PDB file of C-alpha atoms in Angstrom:
ATOM      1  CA  MET K   1       0.038   0.529  -0.323  1.00 89.00           C
ATOM      2  CA  ILE K   2       1.227   3.290  -0.894  1.00 89.00           C
ATOM      3  CA  LEU K   3       1.144   5.875   1.153  1.00 87.00           C
ATOM      4  CA  ASN K   4       0.941   9.906   0.749  1.00 85.00           C
ATOM      5  CA  THR K   5       2.679  11.798   3.978  1.00 86.00           C
ATOM      6  CA  LYS K   6       3.503  15.033   4.287  1.00 86.00           C
ATOM      7  CA  HIS K   7       6.891  13.981   6.173  1.00 84.00           C
ATOM      8  CA  PHE K   8       8.107  11.432   4.433  1.00 85.00           C
ATOM      9  CA  GLY K   9       6.482  11.938   0.869  1.00 87.00           C
ATOM     10  CA  LYS K  10       4.915   8.403  -0.446  1.00 91.00           C
ATOM     11  CA  ILE K  11       6.154   5.564   1.514  1.00 90.00           C
ATOM     12  CA  GLU K  12       4.987   2.250   1.105  1.00 90.00           C
ATOM     13  CA  ILE K  13       3.866   0.178   3.926  1.00 90.00           C
ATOM     14  CA  ASP K  14       2.981  -3.310   5.128  1.00 91.00           C
ATOM     15  CA  GLU K  15      -1.153  -3.393   5.268  1.00 92.00           C
ATOM     16  CA  GLU K  16      -0.804  -6.019   8.195  1.00 93.00           C
ATOM     17  CA  LYS K  17       1.545  -3.745   9.798  1.00 93.00           C
ATOM     18  CA  ILE K  18      -1.122  -1.227  10.410  1.00 97.00           C
ATOM     19  CA  ILE K  19      -2.315  -1.083  14.051  1.00 98.00           C
ATOM     20  CA  THR K  20      -5.662  -0.226  14.939  1.00 98.00           C
ATOM     21  CA  PHE K  21      -6.433   2.350  17.902  1.00 98.00           C
ATOM     22  CA  GLU K  22      -9.857   1.838  18.668  1.00 97.00           C
ATOM     23  CA  GLU K  23     -10.594   4.334  20.346  1.00 97.00           C
ATOM     24  CA  GLY K  24      -8.013   6.305  18.153  1.00 97.00           C
ATOM     25  CA  LEU K  25      -5.194   8.305  20.338  1.00 98.00           C
ATOM     26  CA  LEU K  26      -6.433  11.324  23.127  1.00 96.00           C
ATOM     27  CA  GLY K  27      -7.054  14.387  20.873  1.00 96.00           C
ATOM     28  CA  PHE K  28      -7.067  12.473  18.004  1.00 97.00           C
ATOM     29  CA  GLU K  29     -10.224   9.837  18.536  1.00 97.00           C
ATOM     30  CA  ALA K  30     -11.368   9.783  15.021  1.00 97.00           C
ATOM     31  CA  ILE K  31      -8.171   8.481  13.080  1.00 97.00           C
ATOM     32  CA  LYS K  32      -7.677   5.212  14.677  1.00 98.00           C
ATOM     33  CA  LYS K  33      -5.151   3.435  11.837  1.00 97.00           C
ATOM     34  CA  TYR K  34      -1.779   4.135  12.139  1.00 97.00           C
ATOM     35  CA  THR K  35       1.979   2.867  10.996  1.00 96.00           C
ATOM     36  CA  VAL K  36       5.535   2.913  13.013  1.00 95.00           C
ATOM     37  CA  ILE K  37       7.743   4.053  10.392  1.00 94.00           C
ATOM     38  CA  MET K  38      11.253   2.632  12.395  1.00 92.00           C
ATOM     39  CA  ASN K  39      13.896   5.325  12.155  1.00 91.00           C
ATOM     40  CA  PRO K  40      16.367   3.377   9.644  1.00 89.00           C
ATOM     41  CA  ASP K  41      19.224   5.029  12.009  1.00 93.00           C
ATOM     42  CA  LYS K  42      19.823   1.892  14.471  1.00 92.00           C
ATOM     43  CA  GLU K  43      21.496   4.286  16.750  1.00 94.00           C
ATOM     44  CA  VAL K  44      18.376   7.185  17.013  1.00 93.00           C
ATOM     45  CA  PRO K  45      15.805   5.573  19.731  1.00 95.00           C
ATOM     46  CA  PHE K  46      12.897   7.249  18.234  1.00 96.00           C
ATOM     47  CA  HIS K  47      10.421   6.486  15.213  1.00 96.00           C
ATOM     48  CA  TRP K  48       7.333   7.808  13.797  1.00 96.00           C
ATOM     49  CA  LEU K  49       3.756   6.907  14.570  1.00 97.00           C
ATOM     50  CA  GLN K  50       2.380   7.925  11.337  1.00 96.00           C
ATOM     51  CA  ALA K  51      -1.662   8.338  10.597  1.00 96.00           C
ATOM     52  CA  VAL K  52      -2.652   6.048   7.256  1.00 95.00           C
ATOM     53  CA  GLU K  53      -6.136   7.885   7.365  1.00 91.00           C
ATOM     54  CA  GLU K  54      -4.491  11.264   7.545  1.00 92.00           C
ATOM     55  CA  PRO K  55      -1.011  12.453   5.651  1.00 89.00           C
ATOM     56  CA  ASP K  56      -0.120  15.203   7.674  1.00 92.00           C
ATOM     57  CA  LEU K  57      -0.708  13.581  11.461  1.00 95.00           C
ATOM     58  CA  ALA K  58       2.249  11.894  12.731  1.00 95.00           C
ATOM     59  CA  PHE K  59       3.977  11.996  15.527  1.00 97.00           C
ATOM     60  CA  VAL K  60       7.582  11.154  17.098  1.00 97.00           C
ATOM     61  CA  ILE K  61       7.892   7.841  19.308  1.00 98.00           C
ATOM     62  CA  THR K  62      10.012   6.201  21.019  1.00 98.00           C
ATOM     63  CA  ASN K  63      10.792   3.353  24.137  1.00 97.00           C
ATOM     64  CA  PRO K  64      10.303   5.523  27.107  1.00 97.00           C
ATOM     65  CA  PHE K  65      12.371   3.156  29.298  1.00 96.00           C
ATOM     66  CA  LEU K  66      15.370   4.032  27.476  1.00 95.00           C
ATOM     67  CA  PHE K  67      14.451   7.501  29.265  1.00 95.00           C
ATOM     68  CA  LYS K  68      13.177   6.593  32.642  1.00 95.00           C
ATOM     69  CA  LYS K  69      14.953   3.715  33.717  1.00 94.00           C
ATOM     70  CA  ASP K  70      13.208   2.954  36.199  1.00 95.00           C
ATOM     71  CA  TYR K  71       9.331   3.149  34.951  1.00 96.00           C
ATOM     72  CA  ASP K  72       7.073   0.851  34.785  1.00 96.00           C
ATOM     73  CA  PHE K  73       3.247   0.382  35.013  1.00 96.00           C
ATOM     74  CA  TYR K  74       1.234  -2.684  34.638  1.00 94.00           C
ATOM     75  CA  ILE K  75      -1.169  -2.659  31.843  1.00 96.00           C
ATOM     76  CA  PRO K  76      -4.975  -2.835  33.199  1.00 95.00           C
ATOM     77  CA  GLU K  77      -6.286  -6.066  33.193  1.00 96.00           C
ATOM     78  CA  ARG K  78      -9.132  -5.115  31.049  1.00 97.00           C
ATOM     79  CA  ILE K  79      -6.326  -2.999  28.858  1.00 97.00           C
ATOM     80  CA  VAL K  80      -4.953  -6.978  28.300  1.00 97.00           C
ATOM     81  CA  ASP K  81      -8.194  -8.147  27.431  1.00 98.00           C
ATOM     82  CA  GLU K  82      -9.234  -5.515  25.075  1.00 97.00           C
ATOM     83  CA  LEU K  83      -5.692  -5.783  22.700  1.00 98.00           C
ATOM     84  CA  GLU K  84      -5.770  -9.965  22.848  1.00 98.00           C
ATOM     85  CA  ILE K  85      -2.240  -9.483  24.760  1.00 98.00           C
ATOM     86  CA  GLN K  86      -1.749 -13.332  25.047  1.00 97.00           C
ATOM     87  CA  LYS K  87       2.528 -12.961  26.287  1.00 96.00           C
ATOM     88  CA  GLU K  88       4.547  -9.648  27.240  1.00 94.00           C
ATOM     89  CA  GLU K  89       6.798 -10.419  24.256  1.00 96.00           C
ATOM     90  CA  ASP K  90       4.341  -9.119  22.089  1.00 96.00           C
ATOM     91  CA  VAL K  91       3.596  -5.968  23.469  1.00 97.00           C
ATOM     92  CA  MET K  92       5.550  -2.796  22.853  1.00 97.00           C
ATOM     93  CA  ILE K  93       5.279   0.350  24.533  1.00 98.00           C
ATOM     94  CA  PHE K  94       6.339   4.026  23.316  1.00 98.00           C
ATOM     95  CA  SER K  95       5.694   7.710  24.501  1.00 98.00           C
ATOM     96  CA  ILE K  96       4.582  10.121  22.583  1.00 98.00           C
ATOM     97  CA  ALA K  97       8.068  13.343  22.065  1.00 97.00           C
ATOM     98  CA  VAL K  98       7.014  16.540  21.742  1.00 96.00           C
ATOM     99  CA  VAL K  99      10.154  18.225  19.432  1.00 93.00           C
ATOM    100  CA  PRO K 100      10.338  21.757  20.031  1.00 94.00           C
ATOM    101  CA  LYS K 101      12.198  23.828  18.404  1.00 93.00           C
ATOM    102  CA  GLU K 102      15.241  23.676  21.191  1.00 92.00           C
ATOM    103  CA  LEU K 103      16.172  19.700  20.688  1.00 89.00           C
ATOM    104  CA  LYS K 104      17.209  20.221  24.578  1.00 91.00           C
ATOM    105  CA  ASN K 105      13.401  21.149  25.382  1.00 94.00           C
ATOM    106  CA  MET K 106      12.736  17.924  24.318  1.00 95.00           C
ATOM    107  CA  THR K 107      10.055  15.939  26.553  1.00 97.00           C
ATOM    108  CA  ILE K 108       7.948  12.527  26.272  1.00 97.00           C
ATOM    109  CA  ASN K 109       4.706  12.013  27.696  1.00 97.00           C
ATOM    110  CA  LEU K 110       4.965   8.700  30.156  1.00 97.00           C
ATOM    111  CA  ARG K 111       2.160   9.283  31.928  1.00 97.00           C
ATOM    112  CA  GLY K 112      -0.126   8.370  28.376  1.00 97.00           C
ATOM    113  CA  PRO K 113       1.751   5.183  27.124  1.00 98.00           C
ATOM    114  CA  LEU K 114       1.122   3.538  23.997  1.00 98.00           C
ATOM    115  CA  ILE K 115      -0.230   0.302  24.178  1.00 98.00           C
ATOM    116  CA  ILE K 116       0.642  -2.445  21.359  1.00 98.00           C
ATOM    117  CA  ASN K 117      -0.035  -5.994  20.915  1.00 98.00           C
ATOM    118  CA  THR K 118       2.869  -7.177  18.163  1.00 97.00           C
ATOM    119  CA  ASN K 119       0.480 -10.534  17.468  1.00 96.00           C
ATOM    120  CA  ASN K 120      -2.548  -8.659  15.935  1.00 97.00           C
ATOM    121  CA  LYS K 121      -1.976  -5.170  15.735  1.00 98.00           C
ATOM    122  CA  LYS K 122      -4.184  -4.049  18.304  1.00 98.00           C
ATOM    123  CA  GLY K 123      -2.943  -0.536  20.017  1.00 98.00           C
ATOM    124  CA  LYS K 124      -4.798   1.582  22.748  1.00 98.00           C
ATOM    125  CA  GLN K 125      -3.111   5.293  24.306  1.00 98.00           C
ATOM    126  CA  ILE K 126      -3.836   4.358  28.123  1.00 97.00           C
ATOM    127  CA  VAL K 127      -3.351   7.319  30.870  1.00 97.00           C
ATOM    128  CA  LEU K 128      -1.827   6.292  33.778  1.00 97.00           C
ATOM    129  CA  ASP K 129      -3.625   6.240  37.564  1.00 92.00           C
ATOM    130  CA  THR K 130      -0.755   8.344  38.999  1.00 91.00           C
ATOM    131  CA  ASP K 131       0.940  11.759  38.943  1.00 91.00           C
ATOM    132  CA  LYS K 132       4.400   9.321  39.770  1.00 94.00           C
ATOM    133  CA  TYR K 133       4.515  10.061  36.122  1.00 95.00           C
ATOM    134  CA  PRO K 134       4.835  13.886  33.916  1.00 93.00           C
ATOM    135  CA  LEU K 135       2.892  14.262  30.905  1.00 94.00           C
ATOM    136  CA  LYS K 136       6.470  16.349  30.029  1.00 95.00           C
ATOM    137  CA  TYR K 137       8.954  14.289  30.692  1.00 96.00           C
ATOM    138  CA  TYR K 138      12.698  16.231  30.121  1.00 95.00           C
ATOM    139  CA  ILE K 139      14.872  13.519  27.969  1.00 94.00           C
ATOM    140  CA  PHE K 140      17.486  15.743  28.608  1.00 87.00           C
ATOM    141  CA  GLU K 141      19.898  15.862  31.576  1.00 74.00           C
ATOM    142  CA  GLU K 142      19.961  19.303  31.986  1.00 65.00           C
ATOM    143  CA  ASN K 143      15.730  20.362  32.439  1.00 61.00           C
ATOM    144  CA  ARG K 144      14.745  17.336  34.554  1.00 62.00           C
TER     145      ARG K 144
END
């Protein structure tokens, strides 16, 4: 499938890799289908979550555990059931990053992680019921 995107131009994606967020993402509830575009540079930990139905919409995402070593939460059982998660190995977790003009002020959202079952390509953004993790976690040491 050819996807016409604002940031990457026309790209070919494997339709089997389309992730469905039945409830969309917070603030973007109407947009339900996304694909993860992995960064070709393996040294860079940022990727993109590209909306399939909306070429202009893409989020920078990253593995939050790379930036917050003690990041830890439980996925509620109802979410495990909803996403039909069978094994922990089938789960990918991302945080959405905000990339301002000054990169040193880059933040990631630790309170609203994206949970993806890589087996069936179902995803969900959950909101952690804790104030332990901020919506804006500065990833660079000097800003924490």
